[in-house]
mmCIF file of C-alpha atoms in Angstrom:
data_model
loop_
_atom_site.group_PDB
_atom_site.id
_atom_site.type_symbol
_atom_site.label_atom_id
_atom_site.label_comp_id
_atom_site.label_asym_id
_atom_site.label_seq_id
_atom_site.Cartn_x
_atom_site.Cartn_y
_atom_site.Cartn_z
ATOM 1 C CA UNK A 227 0.000 0.000 0.000
ATOM 2 C CA UNK A 228 1.201 3.501 -0.737
ATOM 3 C CA UNK A 229 3.181 4.990 2.148
ATOM 4 C CA UNK A 230 1.300 8.295 1.977
ATOM 5 C CA UNK A 231 -2.028 6.543 2.391
ATOM 6 C CA UNK A 232 -0.721 4.512 5.334
ATOM 7 C CA UNK A 233 0.442 7.684 7.100
ATOM 8 C CA UNK A 234 -2.854 9.405 6.377
ATOM 9 C CA UNK A 235 -4.938 6.572 7.792
ATOM 10 C CA UNK A 236 -2.637 6.244 10.799
ATOM 11 C CA UNK A 237 -2.935 9.969 11.498
ATOM 12 C CA UNK A 238 -6.747 9.818 11.410
ATOM 13 C CA UNK A 239 -6.911 6.734 13.625
ATOM 14 C CA UNK A 240 -4.431 8.080 16.194
ATOM 15 C CA UNK A 241 -5.874 11.602 16.234
ATOM 16 C CA UNK A 242 -7.495 12.615 19.488
ATOM 17 C CA UNK A 243 -11.085 13.769 19.541
ATOM 18 C CA UNK A 244 -10.095 16.448 22.067
ATOM 19 C CA UNK A 245 -9.120 18.883 19.343
ATOM 20 C CA UNK A 246 -12.517 18.353 17.749
ATOM 21 C CA UNK A 247 -14.264 18.970 21.043
ATOM 22 C CA UNK A 248 -12.194 22.082 21.741
ATOM 23 C CA UNK A 249 -13.223 23.609 18.426
ATOM 24 C CA UNK A 250 -16.948 23.149 19.110
ATOM 25 C CA UNK A 251 -17.100 26.336 21.171
ATOM 26 C CA UNK A 252 -15.700 28.510 18.376
ATOM 27 C CA UNK A 253 -17.354 27.116 15.246
ATOM 28 C CA UNK A 254 -20.585 25.645 13.928
ATOM 29 C CA UNK A 255 -20.880 22.050 15.231
ATOM 30 C CA UNK A 256 -22.511 20.842 12.025
ATOM 31 C CA UNK A 257 -19.598 22.095 9.929
ATOM 32 C CA UNK A 258 -17.040 20.583 12.296
ATOM 33 C CA UNK A 259 -18.731 17.200 12.189
ATOM 34 C CA UNK A 260 -19.128 17.266 8.421
ATOM 35 C CA UNK A 261 -15.442 18.092 7.974
ATOM 36 C CA UNK A 262 -14.333 15.324 10.353
ATOM 37 C CA UNK A 263 -16.559 12.702 8.726
ATOM 38 C CA UNK A 264 -15.625 13.869 5.233
ATOM 39 C CA UNK A 265 -11.934 13.350 5.997
ATOM 40 C CA UNK A 266 -12.606 9.800 7.206
ATOM 41 C CA UNK A 267 -14.883 9.021 4.253
ATOM 42 C CA UNK A 268 -12.289 10.369 1.793
ATOM 43 C CA UNK A 269 -9.653 8.137 3.372
ATOM 44 C CA UNK A 270 -12.006 5.131 3.208
ATOM 45 C CA UNK A 271 -12.621 5.892 -0.478
ATOM 46 C CA UNK A 272 -8.885 5.983 -1.210
ATOM 47 C CA UNK A 273 -8.319 2.729 0.683
ATOM 48 C CA UNK A 274 -11.156 1.086 -1.249
ATOM 49 C CA UNK A 275 -9.568 2.228 -4.526
ATOM 50 C CA UNK A 276 -6.275 0.666 -3.467
ATOM 51 C CA UNK A 277 -8.147 -2.467 -2.376
ATOM 52 C CA UNK A 278 -9.743 -2.765 -5.824
ATOM 53 C CA UNK A 279 -6.323 -2.549 -7.483
ATOM 54 C CA UNK A 280 -4.879 -5.149 -5.128
ATOM 55 C CA UNK A 281 -7.768 -7.542 -5.764
ATOM 56 C CA UNK A 282 -7.387 -7.083 -9.534
ATOM 57 C CA UNK A 283 -3.641 -7.768 -9.275
ATOM 58 C CA UNK A 284 -4.298 -10.888 -7.236
ATOM 59 C CA UNK A 285 -6.820 -12.145 -9.774
ATOM 60 C CA UNK A 286 -4.330 -11.739 -12.629
ATOM 61 C CA UNK A 287 -1.529 -13.419 -10.680
ATOM 62 C CA UNK A 288 -3.781 -16.325 -9.673
ATOM 63 C CA UNK A 289 -5.002 -16.734 -13.246
ATOM 64 C CA UNK A 290 -1.442 -16.766 -14.577
ATOM 65 C CA UNK A 291 -0.431 -19.285 -11.903
ATOM 66 C CA UNK A 292 -3.299 -21.603 -12.819
ATOM 67 C CA UNK A 293 -2.538 -21.268 -16.532
ATOM 68 C CA UNK A 294 1.135 -22.085 -15.993
ATOM 69 C CA UNK A 295 0.291 -25.089 -13.826
ATOM 70 C CA UNK A 296 -1.998 -26.403 -16.560
ATOM 71 C CA UNK A 297 0.733 -25.882 -19.158
ATOM 72 C CA UNK A 298 3.197 -27.748 -16.952
ATOM 73 C CA UNK A 299 0.791 -30.699 -16.650
ATOM 74 C CA UNK A 300 0.080 -30.718 -20.396
ATOM 75 C CA UNK A 301 3.817 -30.688 -21.151
ATOM 76 C CA UNK A 302 4.336 -33.669 -18.838
ATOM 77 C CA UNK A 303 1.832 -35.654 -20.875
ATOM 78 C CA UNK A 304 3.483 -34.561 -24.125
ATOM 79 C CA UNK A 305 6.905 -35.565 -22.817
ATOM 80 C CA UNK A 306 5.698 -39.102 -22.130
ATOM 81 C CA UNK A 307 4.317 -39.372 -25.672
ATOM 82 C CA UNK A 308 7.566 -38.032 -27.145
ATOM 83 C CA UNK A 309 9.614 -40.577 -25.169
ATOM 84 C CA UNK A 310 7.337 -43.390 -26.259
ATOM 85 C CA UNK A 311 7.789 -42.326 -29.872
ATOM 86 C CA UNK A 312 11.562 -42.101 -29.490
ATOM 87 C CA UNK A 313 11.576 -38.334 -30.054
ATOM 88 C CA UNK A 314 14.082 -37.255 -27.448
ATOM 89 C CA UNK A 315 14.493 -33.889 -29.202
ATOM 90 C CA UNK A 316 10.828 -33.056 -28.617
ATOM 91 C CA UNK A 317 10.972 -34.357 -25.063
ATOM 92 C CA UNK A 318 14.001 -32.175 -24.309
ATOM 93 C CA UNK A 319 12.285 -29.081 -25.713
ATOM 94 C CA UNK A 320 9.225 -29.742 -23.547
ATOM 95 C CA UNK A 321 11.362 -30.367 -20.469
ATOM 96 C CA UNK A 322 13.180 -27.065 -21.059
ATOM 97 C CA UNK A 323 9.829 -25.295 -21.209
ATOM 98 C CA UNK A 324 8.756 -27.026 -17.983
ATOM 99 C CA UNK A 325 11.901 -25.751 -16.271
ATOM 100 C CA UNK A 326 11.090 -22.191 -17.376
ATOM 101 C CA UNK A 327 7.605 -22.547 -15.911
ATOM 102 C CA UNK A 328 8.964 -23.999 -12.671
ATOM 103 C CA UNK A 329 11.212 -20.960 -12.285
ATOM 104 C CA UNK A 330 8.201 -18.633 -12.587
ATOM 105 C CA UNK A 331 5.841 -20.459 -10.230
ATOM 106 C CA UNK A 332 7.520 -19.385 -6.935
ATOM 107 C CA UNK A 333 7.495 -15.762 -8.082
ATOM 108 C CA UNK A 334 3.781 -15.911 -8.854
ATOM 109 C CA UNK A 335 3.023 -17.656 -5.565
ATOM 110 C CA UNK A 336 4.988 -15.009 -3.655
ATOM 111 C CA UNK A 337 3.150 -12.231 -5.491
ATOM 112 C CA UNK A 338 -0.200 -13.774 -4.532
ATOM 113 C CA UNK A 339 0.850 -14.154 -0.892
ATOM 114 C CA UNK A 340 2.028 -10.536 -0.719
ATOM 115 C CA UNK A 341 -1.176 -9.315 -2.342
ATOM 116 C CA UNK A 342 -3.255 -11.375 0.101
ATOM 117 C CA UNK A 343 -1.406 -9.675 2.942
ATOM 118 C CA UNK A 344 -2.024 -6.241 1.417
ATOM 119 C CA UNK A 345 -5.735 -7.017 0.956
ATOM 120 C CA UNK A 346 -5.967 -8.040 4.605
ATOM 121 C CA UNK A 347 -4.260 -4.825 5.714
ATOM 122 C CA UNK A 348 -6.506 -2.676 3.526
ATOM 123 C CA UNK A 349 -9.651 -4.322 4.884
ATOM 124 C CA UNK A 350 -8.322 -3.763 8.405
ATOM 125 C CA UNK A 351 -7.758 -0.068 7.631
ATOM 126 C CA UNK A 352 -11.326 0.290 6.379
ATOM 127 C CA UNK A 353 -12.658 -1.343 9.549
ATOM 128 C CA UNK A 354 -10.453 0.902 11.684
ATOM 129 C CA UNK A 355 -11.665 4.050 9.943
ATOM 130 C CA UNK A 356 -15.284 3.019 10.326
ATOM 131 C CA UNK A 357 -14.556 2.292 13.984
ATOM 132 C CA UNK A 358 -13.074 5.771 14.329
ATOM 133 C CA UNK A 359 -16.431 7.223 13.319
ATOM 134 C CA UNK A 360 -18.162 5.280 16.056
ATOM 135 C CA UNK A 361 -15.465 6.229 18.561
ATOM 136 C CA UNK A 362 -15.885 9.926 17.773
ATOM 137 C CA UNK A 363 -19.614 9.621 18.319
ATOM 138 C CA UNK A 364 -19.150 7.915 21.691
ATOM 139 C CA UNK A 365 -16.582 10.484 22.872
ATOM 140 C CA UNK A 366 -18.914 13.295 21.878
ATOM 141 C CA UNK A 367 -21.671 11.618 23.842
ATOM 142 C CA UNK A 368 -19.460 11.239 26.919
ATOM 143 C CA UNK A 369 -18.312 14.828 26.656
ATOM 144 C CA UNK A 370 -21.915 15.978 26.366
ATOM 145 C CA UNK A 371 -22.831 14.116 29.553
ATOM 146 C CA UNK A 372 -19.835 15.550 31.421
ATOM 147 C CA UNK A 373 -20.611 19.073 30.271
ATOM 148 C CA UNK A 374 -24.273 18.673 31.185
ATOM 149 C CA UNK A 375 -23.186 17.648 34.660
ATOM 150 C CA UNK A 376 -21.085 20.805 34.877
ATOM 151 C CA UNK A 377 -24.186 22.931 34.310
ATOM 152 C CA UNK A 378 -25.512 21.725 37.662
ATOM 153 C CA UNK A 379 -22.513 23.276 39.420
ATOM 154 C CA UNK A 380 -22.164 26.798 40.898
ATOM 155 C CA UNK A 381 -24.434 29.429 39.412
ATOM 156 C CA UNK A 382 -23.058 32.426 37.644
ATOM 157 C CA UNK A 383 -20.941 33.137 34.621
ATOM 158 C CA UNK A 384 -19.174 29.778 34.707
ATOM 159 C CA UNK A 385 -22.477 27.942 34.786
ATOM 160 C CA UNK A 386 -23.772 29.970 31.875
ATOM 161 C CA UNK A 387 -20.633 29.187 29.879
ATOM 162 C CA UNK A 388 -20.923 25.508 30.668
ATOM 163 C CA UNK A 389 -24.553 25.480 29.610
ATOM 164 C CA UNK A 390 -23.669 27.156 26.323
ATOM 165 C CA UNK A 391 -20.932 24.608 25.715
ATOM 166 C CA UNK A 392 -23.296 21.763 26.609
ATOM 167 C CA UNK A 393 -25.823 23.029 24.103
ATOM 168 C CA UNK A 394 -23.174 23.180 21.384
ATOM 169 C CA UNK A 395 -21.916 19.699 22.220
ATOM 170 C CA UNK A 396 -25.492 18.416 22.097
ATOM 171 C CA UNK A 397 -25.914 20.041 18.704
ATOM 172 C CA UNK A 398 -22.636 18.507 17.543
ATOM 173 C CA UNK A 399 -23.695 15.076 18.756
ATOM 174 C CA UNK A 400 -26.992 15.315 16.927
ATOM 175 C CA UNK A 401 -25.269 16.589 13.803
ATOM 176 C CA UNK A 402 -22.716 13.790 13.948
ATOM 177 C CA UNK A 403 -25.432 11.165 14.364
ATOM 178 C CA UNK A 404 -27.333 12.529 11.359
ATOM 179 C CA UNK A 405 -24.160 12.494 9.252
ATOM 180 C CA UNK A 406 -23.324 8.945 10.358
ATOM 181 C CA UNK A 407 -26.819 7.773 9.499
ATOM 182 C CA UNK A 408 -26.419 9.228 6.017
ATOM 183 C CA UNK A 409 -23.121 7.340 5.726
ATOM 184 C CA UNK A 410 -24.845 4.116 6.749
ATOM 185 C CA UNK A 411 -23.216 3.826 10.173
ATOM 186 C CA UNK A 412 -25.543 2.737 13.016
ATOM 187 C CA UNK A 413 -25.825 5.420 15.713
ATOM 188 C CA UNK A 414 -27.225 3.254 18.495
ATOM 189 C CA UNK A 415 -26.858 -0.264 19.798
ATOM 190 C CA UNK A 416 -29.356 -2.040 21.995
ATOM 191 C CA UNK A 417 -28.327 -4.072 25.025
ATOM 192 C CA UNK A 418 -29.516 -7.208 23.246
ATOM 193 C CA UNK A 419 -27.297 -6.460 20.239
ATOM 194 C CA UNK A 420 -24.304 -5.840 22.490
ATOM 195 C CA UNK A 421 -24.936 -9.153 24.253
ATOM 196 C CA UNK A 422 -25.156 -11.002 20.939
ATOM 197 C CA UNK A 423 -21.926 -9.416 19.710
ATOM 198 C CA UNK A 424 -20.156 -10.399 22.936
ATOM 199 C CA UNK A 425 -21.434 -13.966 22.579
ATOM 200 C CA UNK A 426 -20.283 -14.075 18.961
ATOM 201 C CA UNK A 427 -16.826 -12.819 19.924
ATOM 202 C CA UNK A 428 -16.534 -15.461 22.647
ATOM 203 C CA UNK A 429 -17.641 -18.167 20.181
ATOM 204 C CA UNK A 430 -15.007 -17.054 17.668
ATOM 205 C CA UNK A 431 -12.347 -17.103 20.384
ATOM 206 C CA UNK A 432 -13.386 -20.597 21.469
ATOM 207 C CA UNK A 433 -13.068 -21.814 17.877
ATOM 208 C CA UNK A 434 -9.576 -20.328 17.604
ATOM 209 C CA UNK A 435 -8.562 -22.136 20.785
ATOM 210 C CA UNK A 436 -9.871 -25.439 19.406
ATOM 211 C CA UNK A 437 -8.073 -24.900 16.087
ATOM 212 C CA UNK A 438 -4.773 -24.245 17.866
ATOM 213 C CA UNK A 439 -5.238 -27.348 20.021
ATOM 214 C CA UNK A 440 -5.938 -29.431 16.900
ATOM 215 C CA UNK A 441 -2.725 -28.176 15.280
ATOM 216 C CA UNK A 442 -0.690 -29.004 18.371
ATOM 217 C CA UNK A 443 -2.175 -32.517 18.482
ATOM 218 C CA UNK A 444 -1.449 -32.959 14.770
ATOM 219 C CA UNK A 445 2.230 -32.021 15.247
ATOM 220 C CA UNK A 446 2.504 -34.298 18.260
ATOM 221 C CA UNK A 447 1.038 -37.303 16.449
ATOM 222 C CA UNK A 448 3.193 -36.758 13.334
#
């Protein structure tokens, strides 16, 4: 994956939401949220473009590998016929071609493996960016609750300022939720859904444990 894109995604993922929250008091919340989400969506779009190229490259490499393997098998059959017919010259030519193919196969297999790794990384980046959206929403929500609590403190100018900030944070949270909904990101999760997700995660972990145990047993029995 391009280094510039990696740095860009890493910067977005590692960026603190504090700077976003600090700017709420001095700008329109809706505009702040739109800009933040737009940056994430632009990065997701670029990663998806790179993912499409990687998948296309993998398809071509896999197709070439399959074609070369078929040619190698066909040549093996032709070599046997040539030997049976006493045509060593034809058999040698076919063997030479097989050797050329054999030299290319490891390169193609390595290219496929590297592309598979890149595809996995790109999919992980997309998931991380989508998770960043949800994280921003949750941090906004927490900040809104904390600021709302501050409005119940001492009366006076500080209380008025806190209330104004709370109102802006509430506006920002609502704006962010509306923008996320437009982007197709869920803005709420029921307790039942959370329980199901936790159960699914535990099931996946249990399966991984069983798979590792099976591998250990296989090595021990070998």
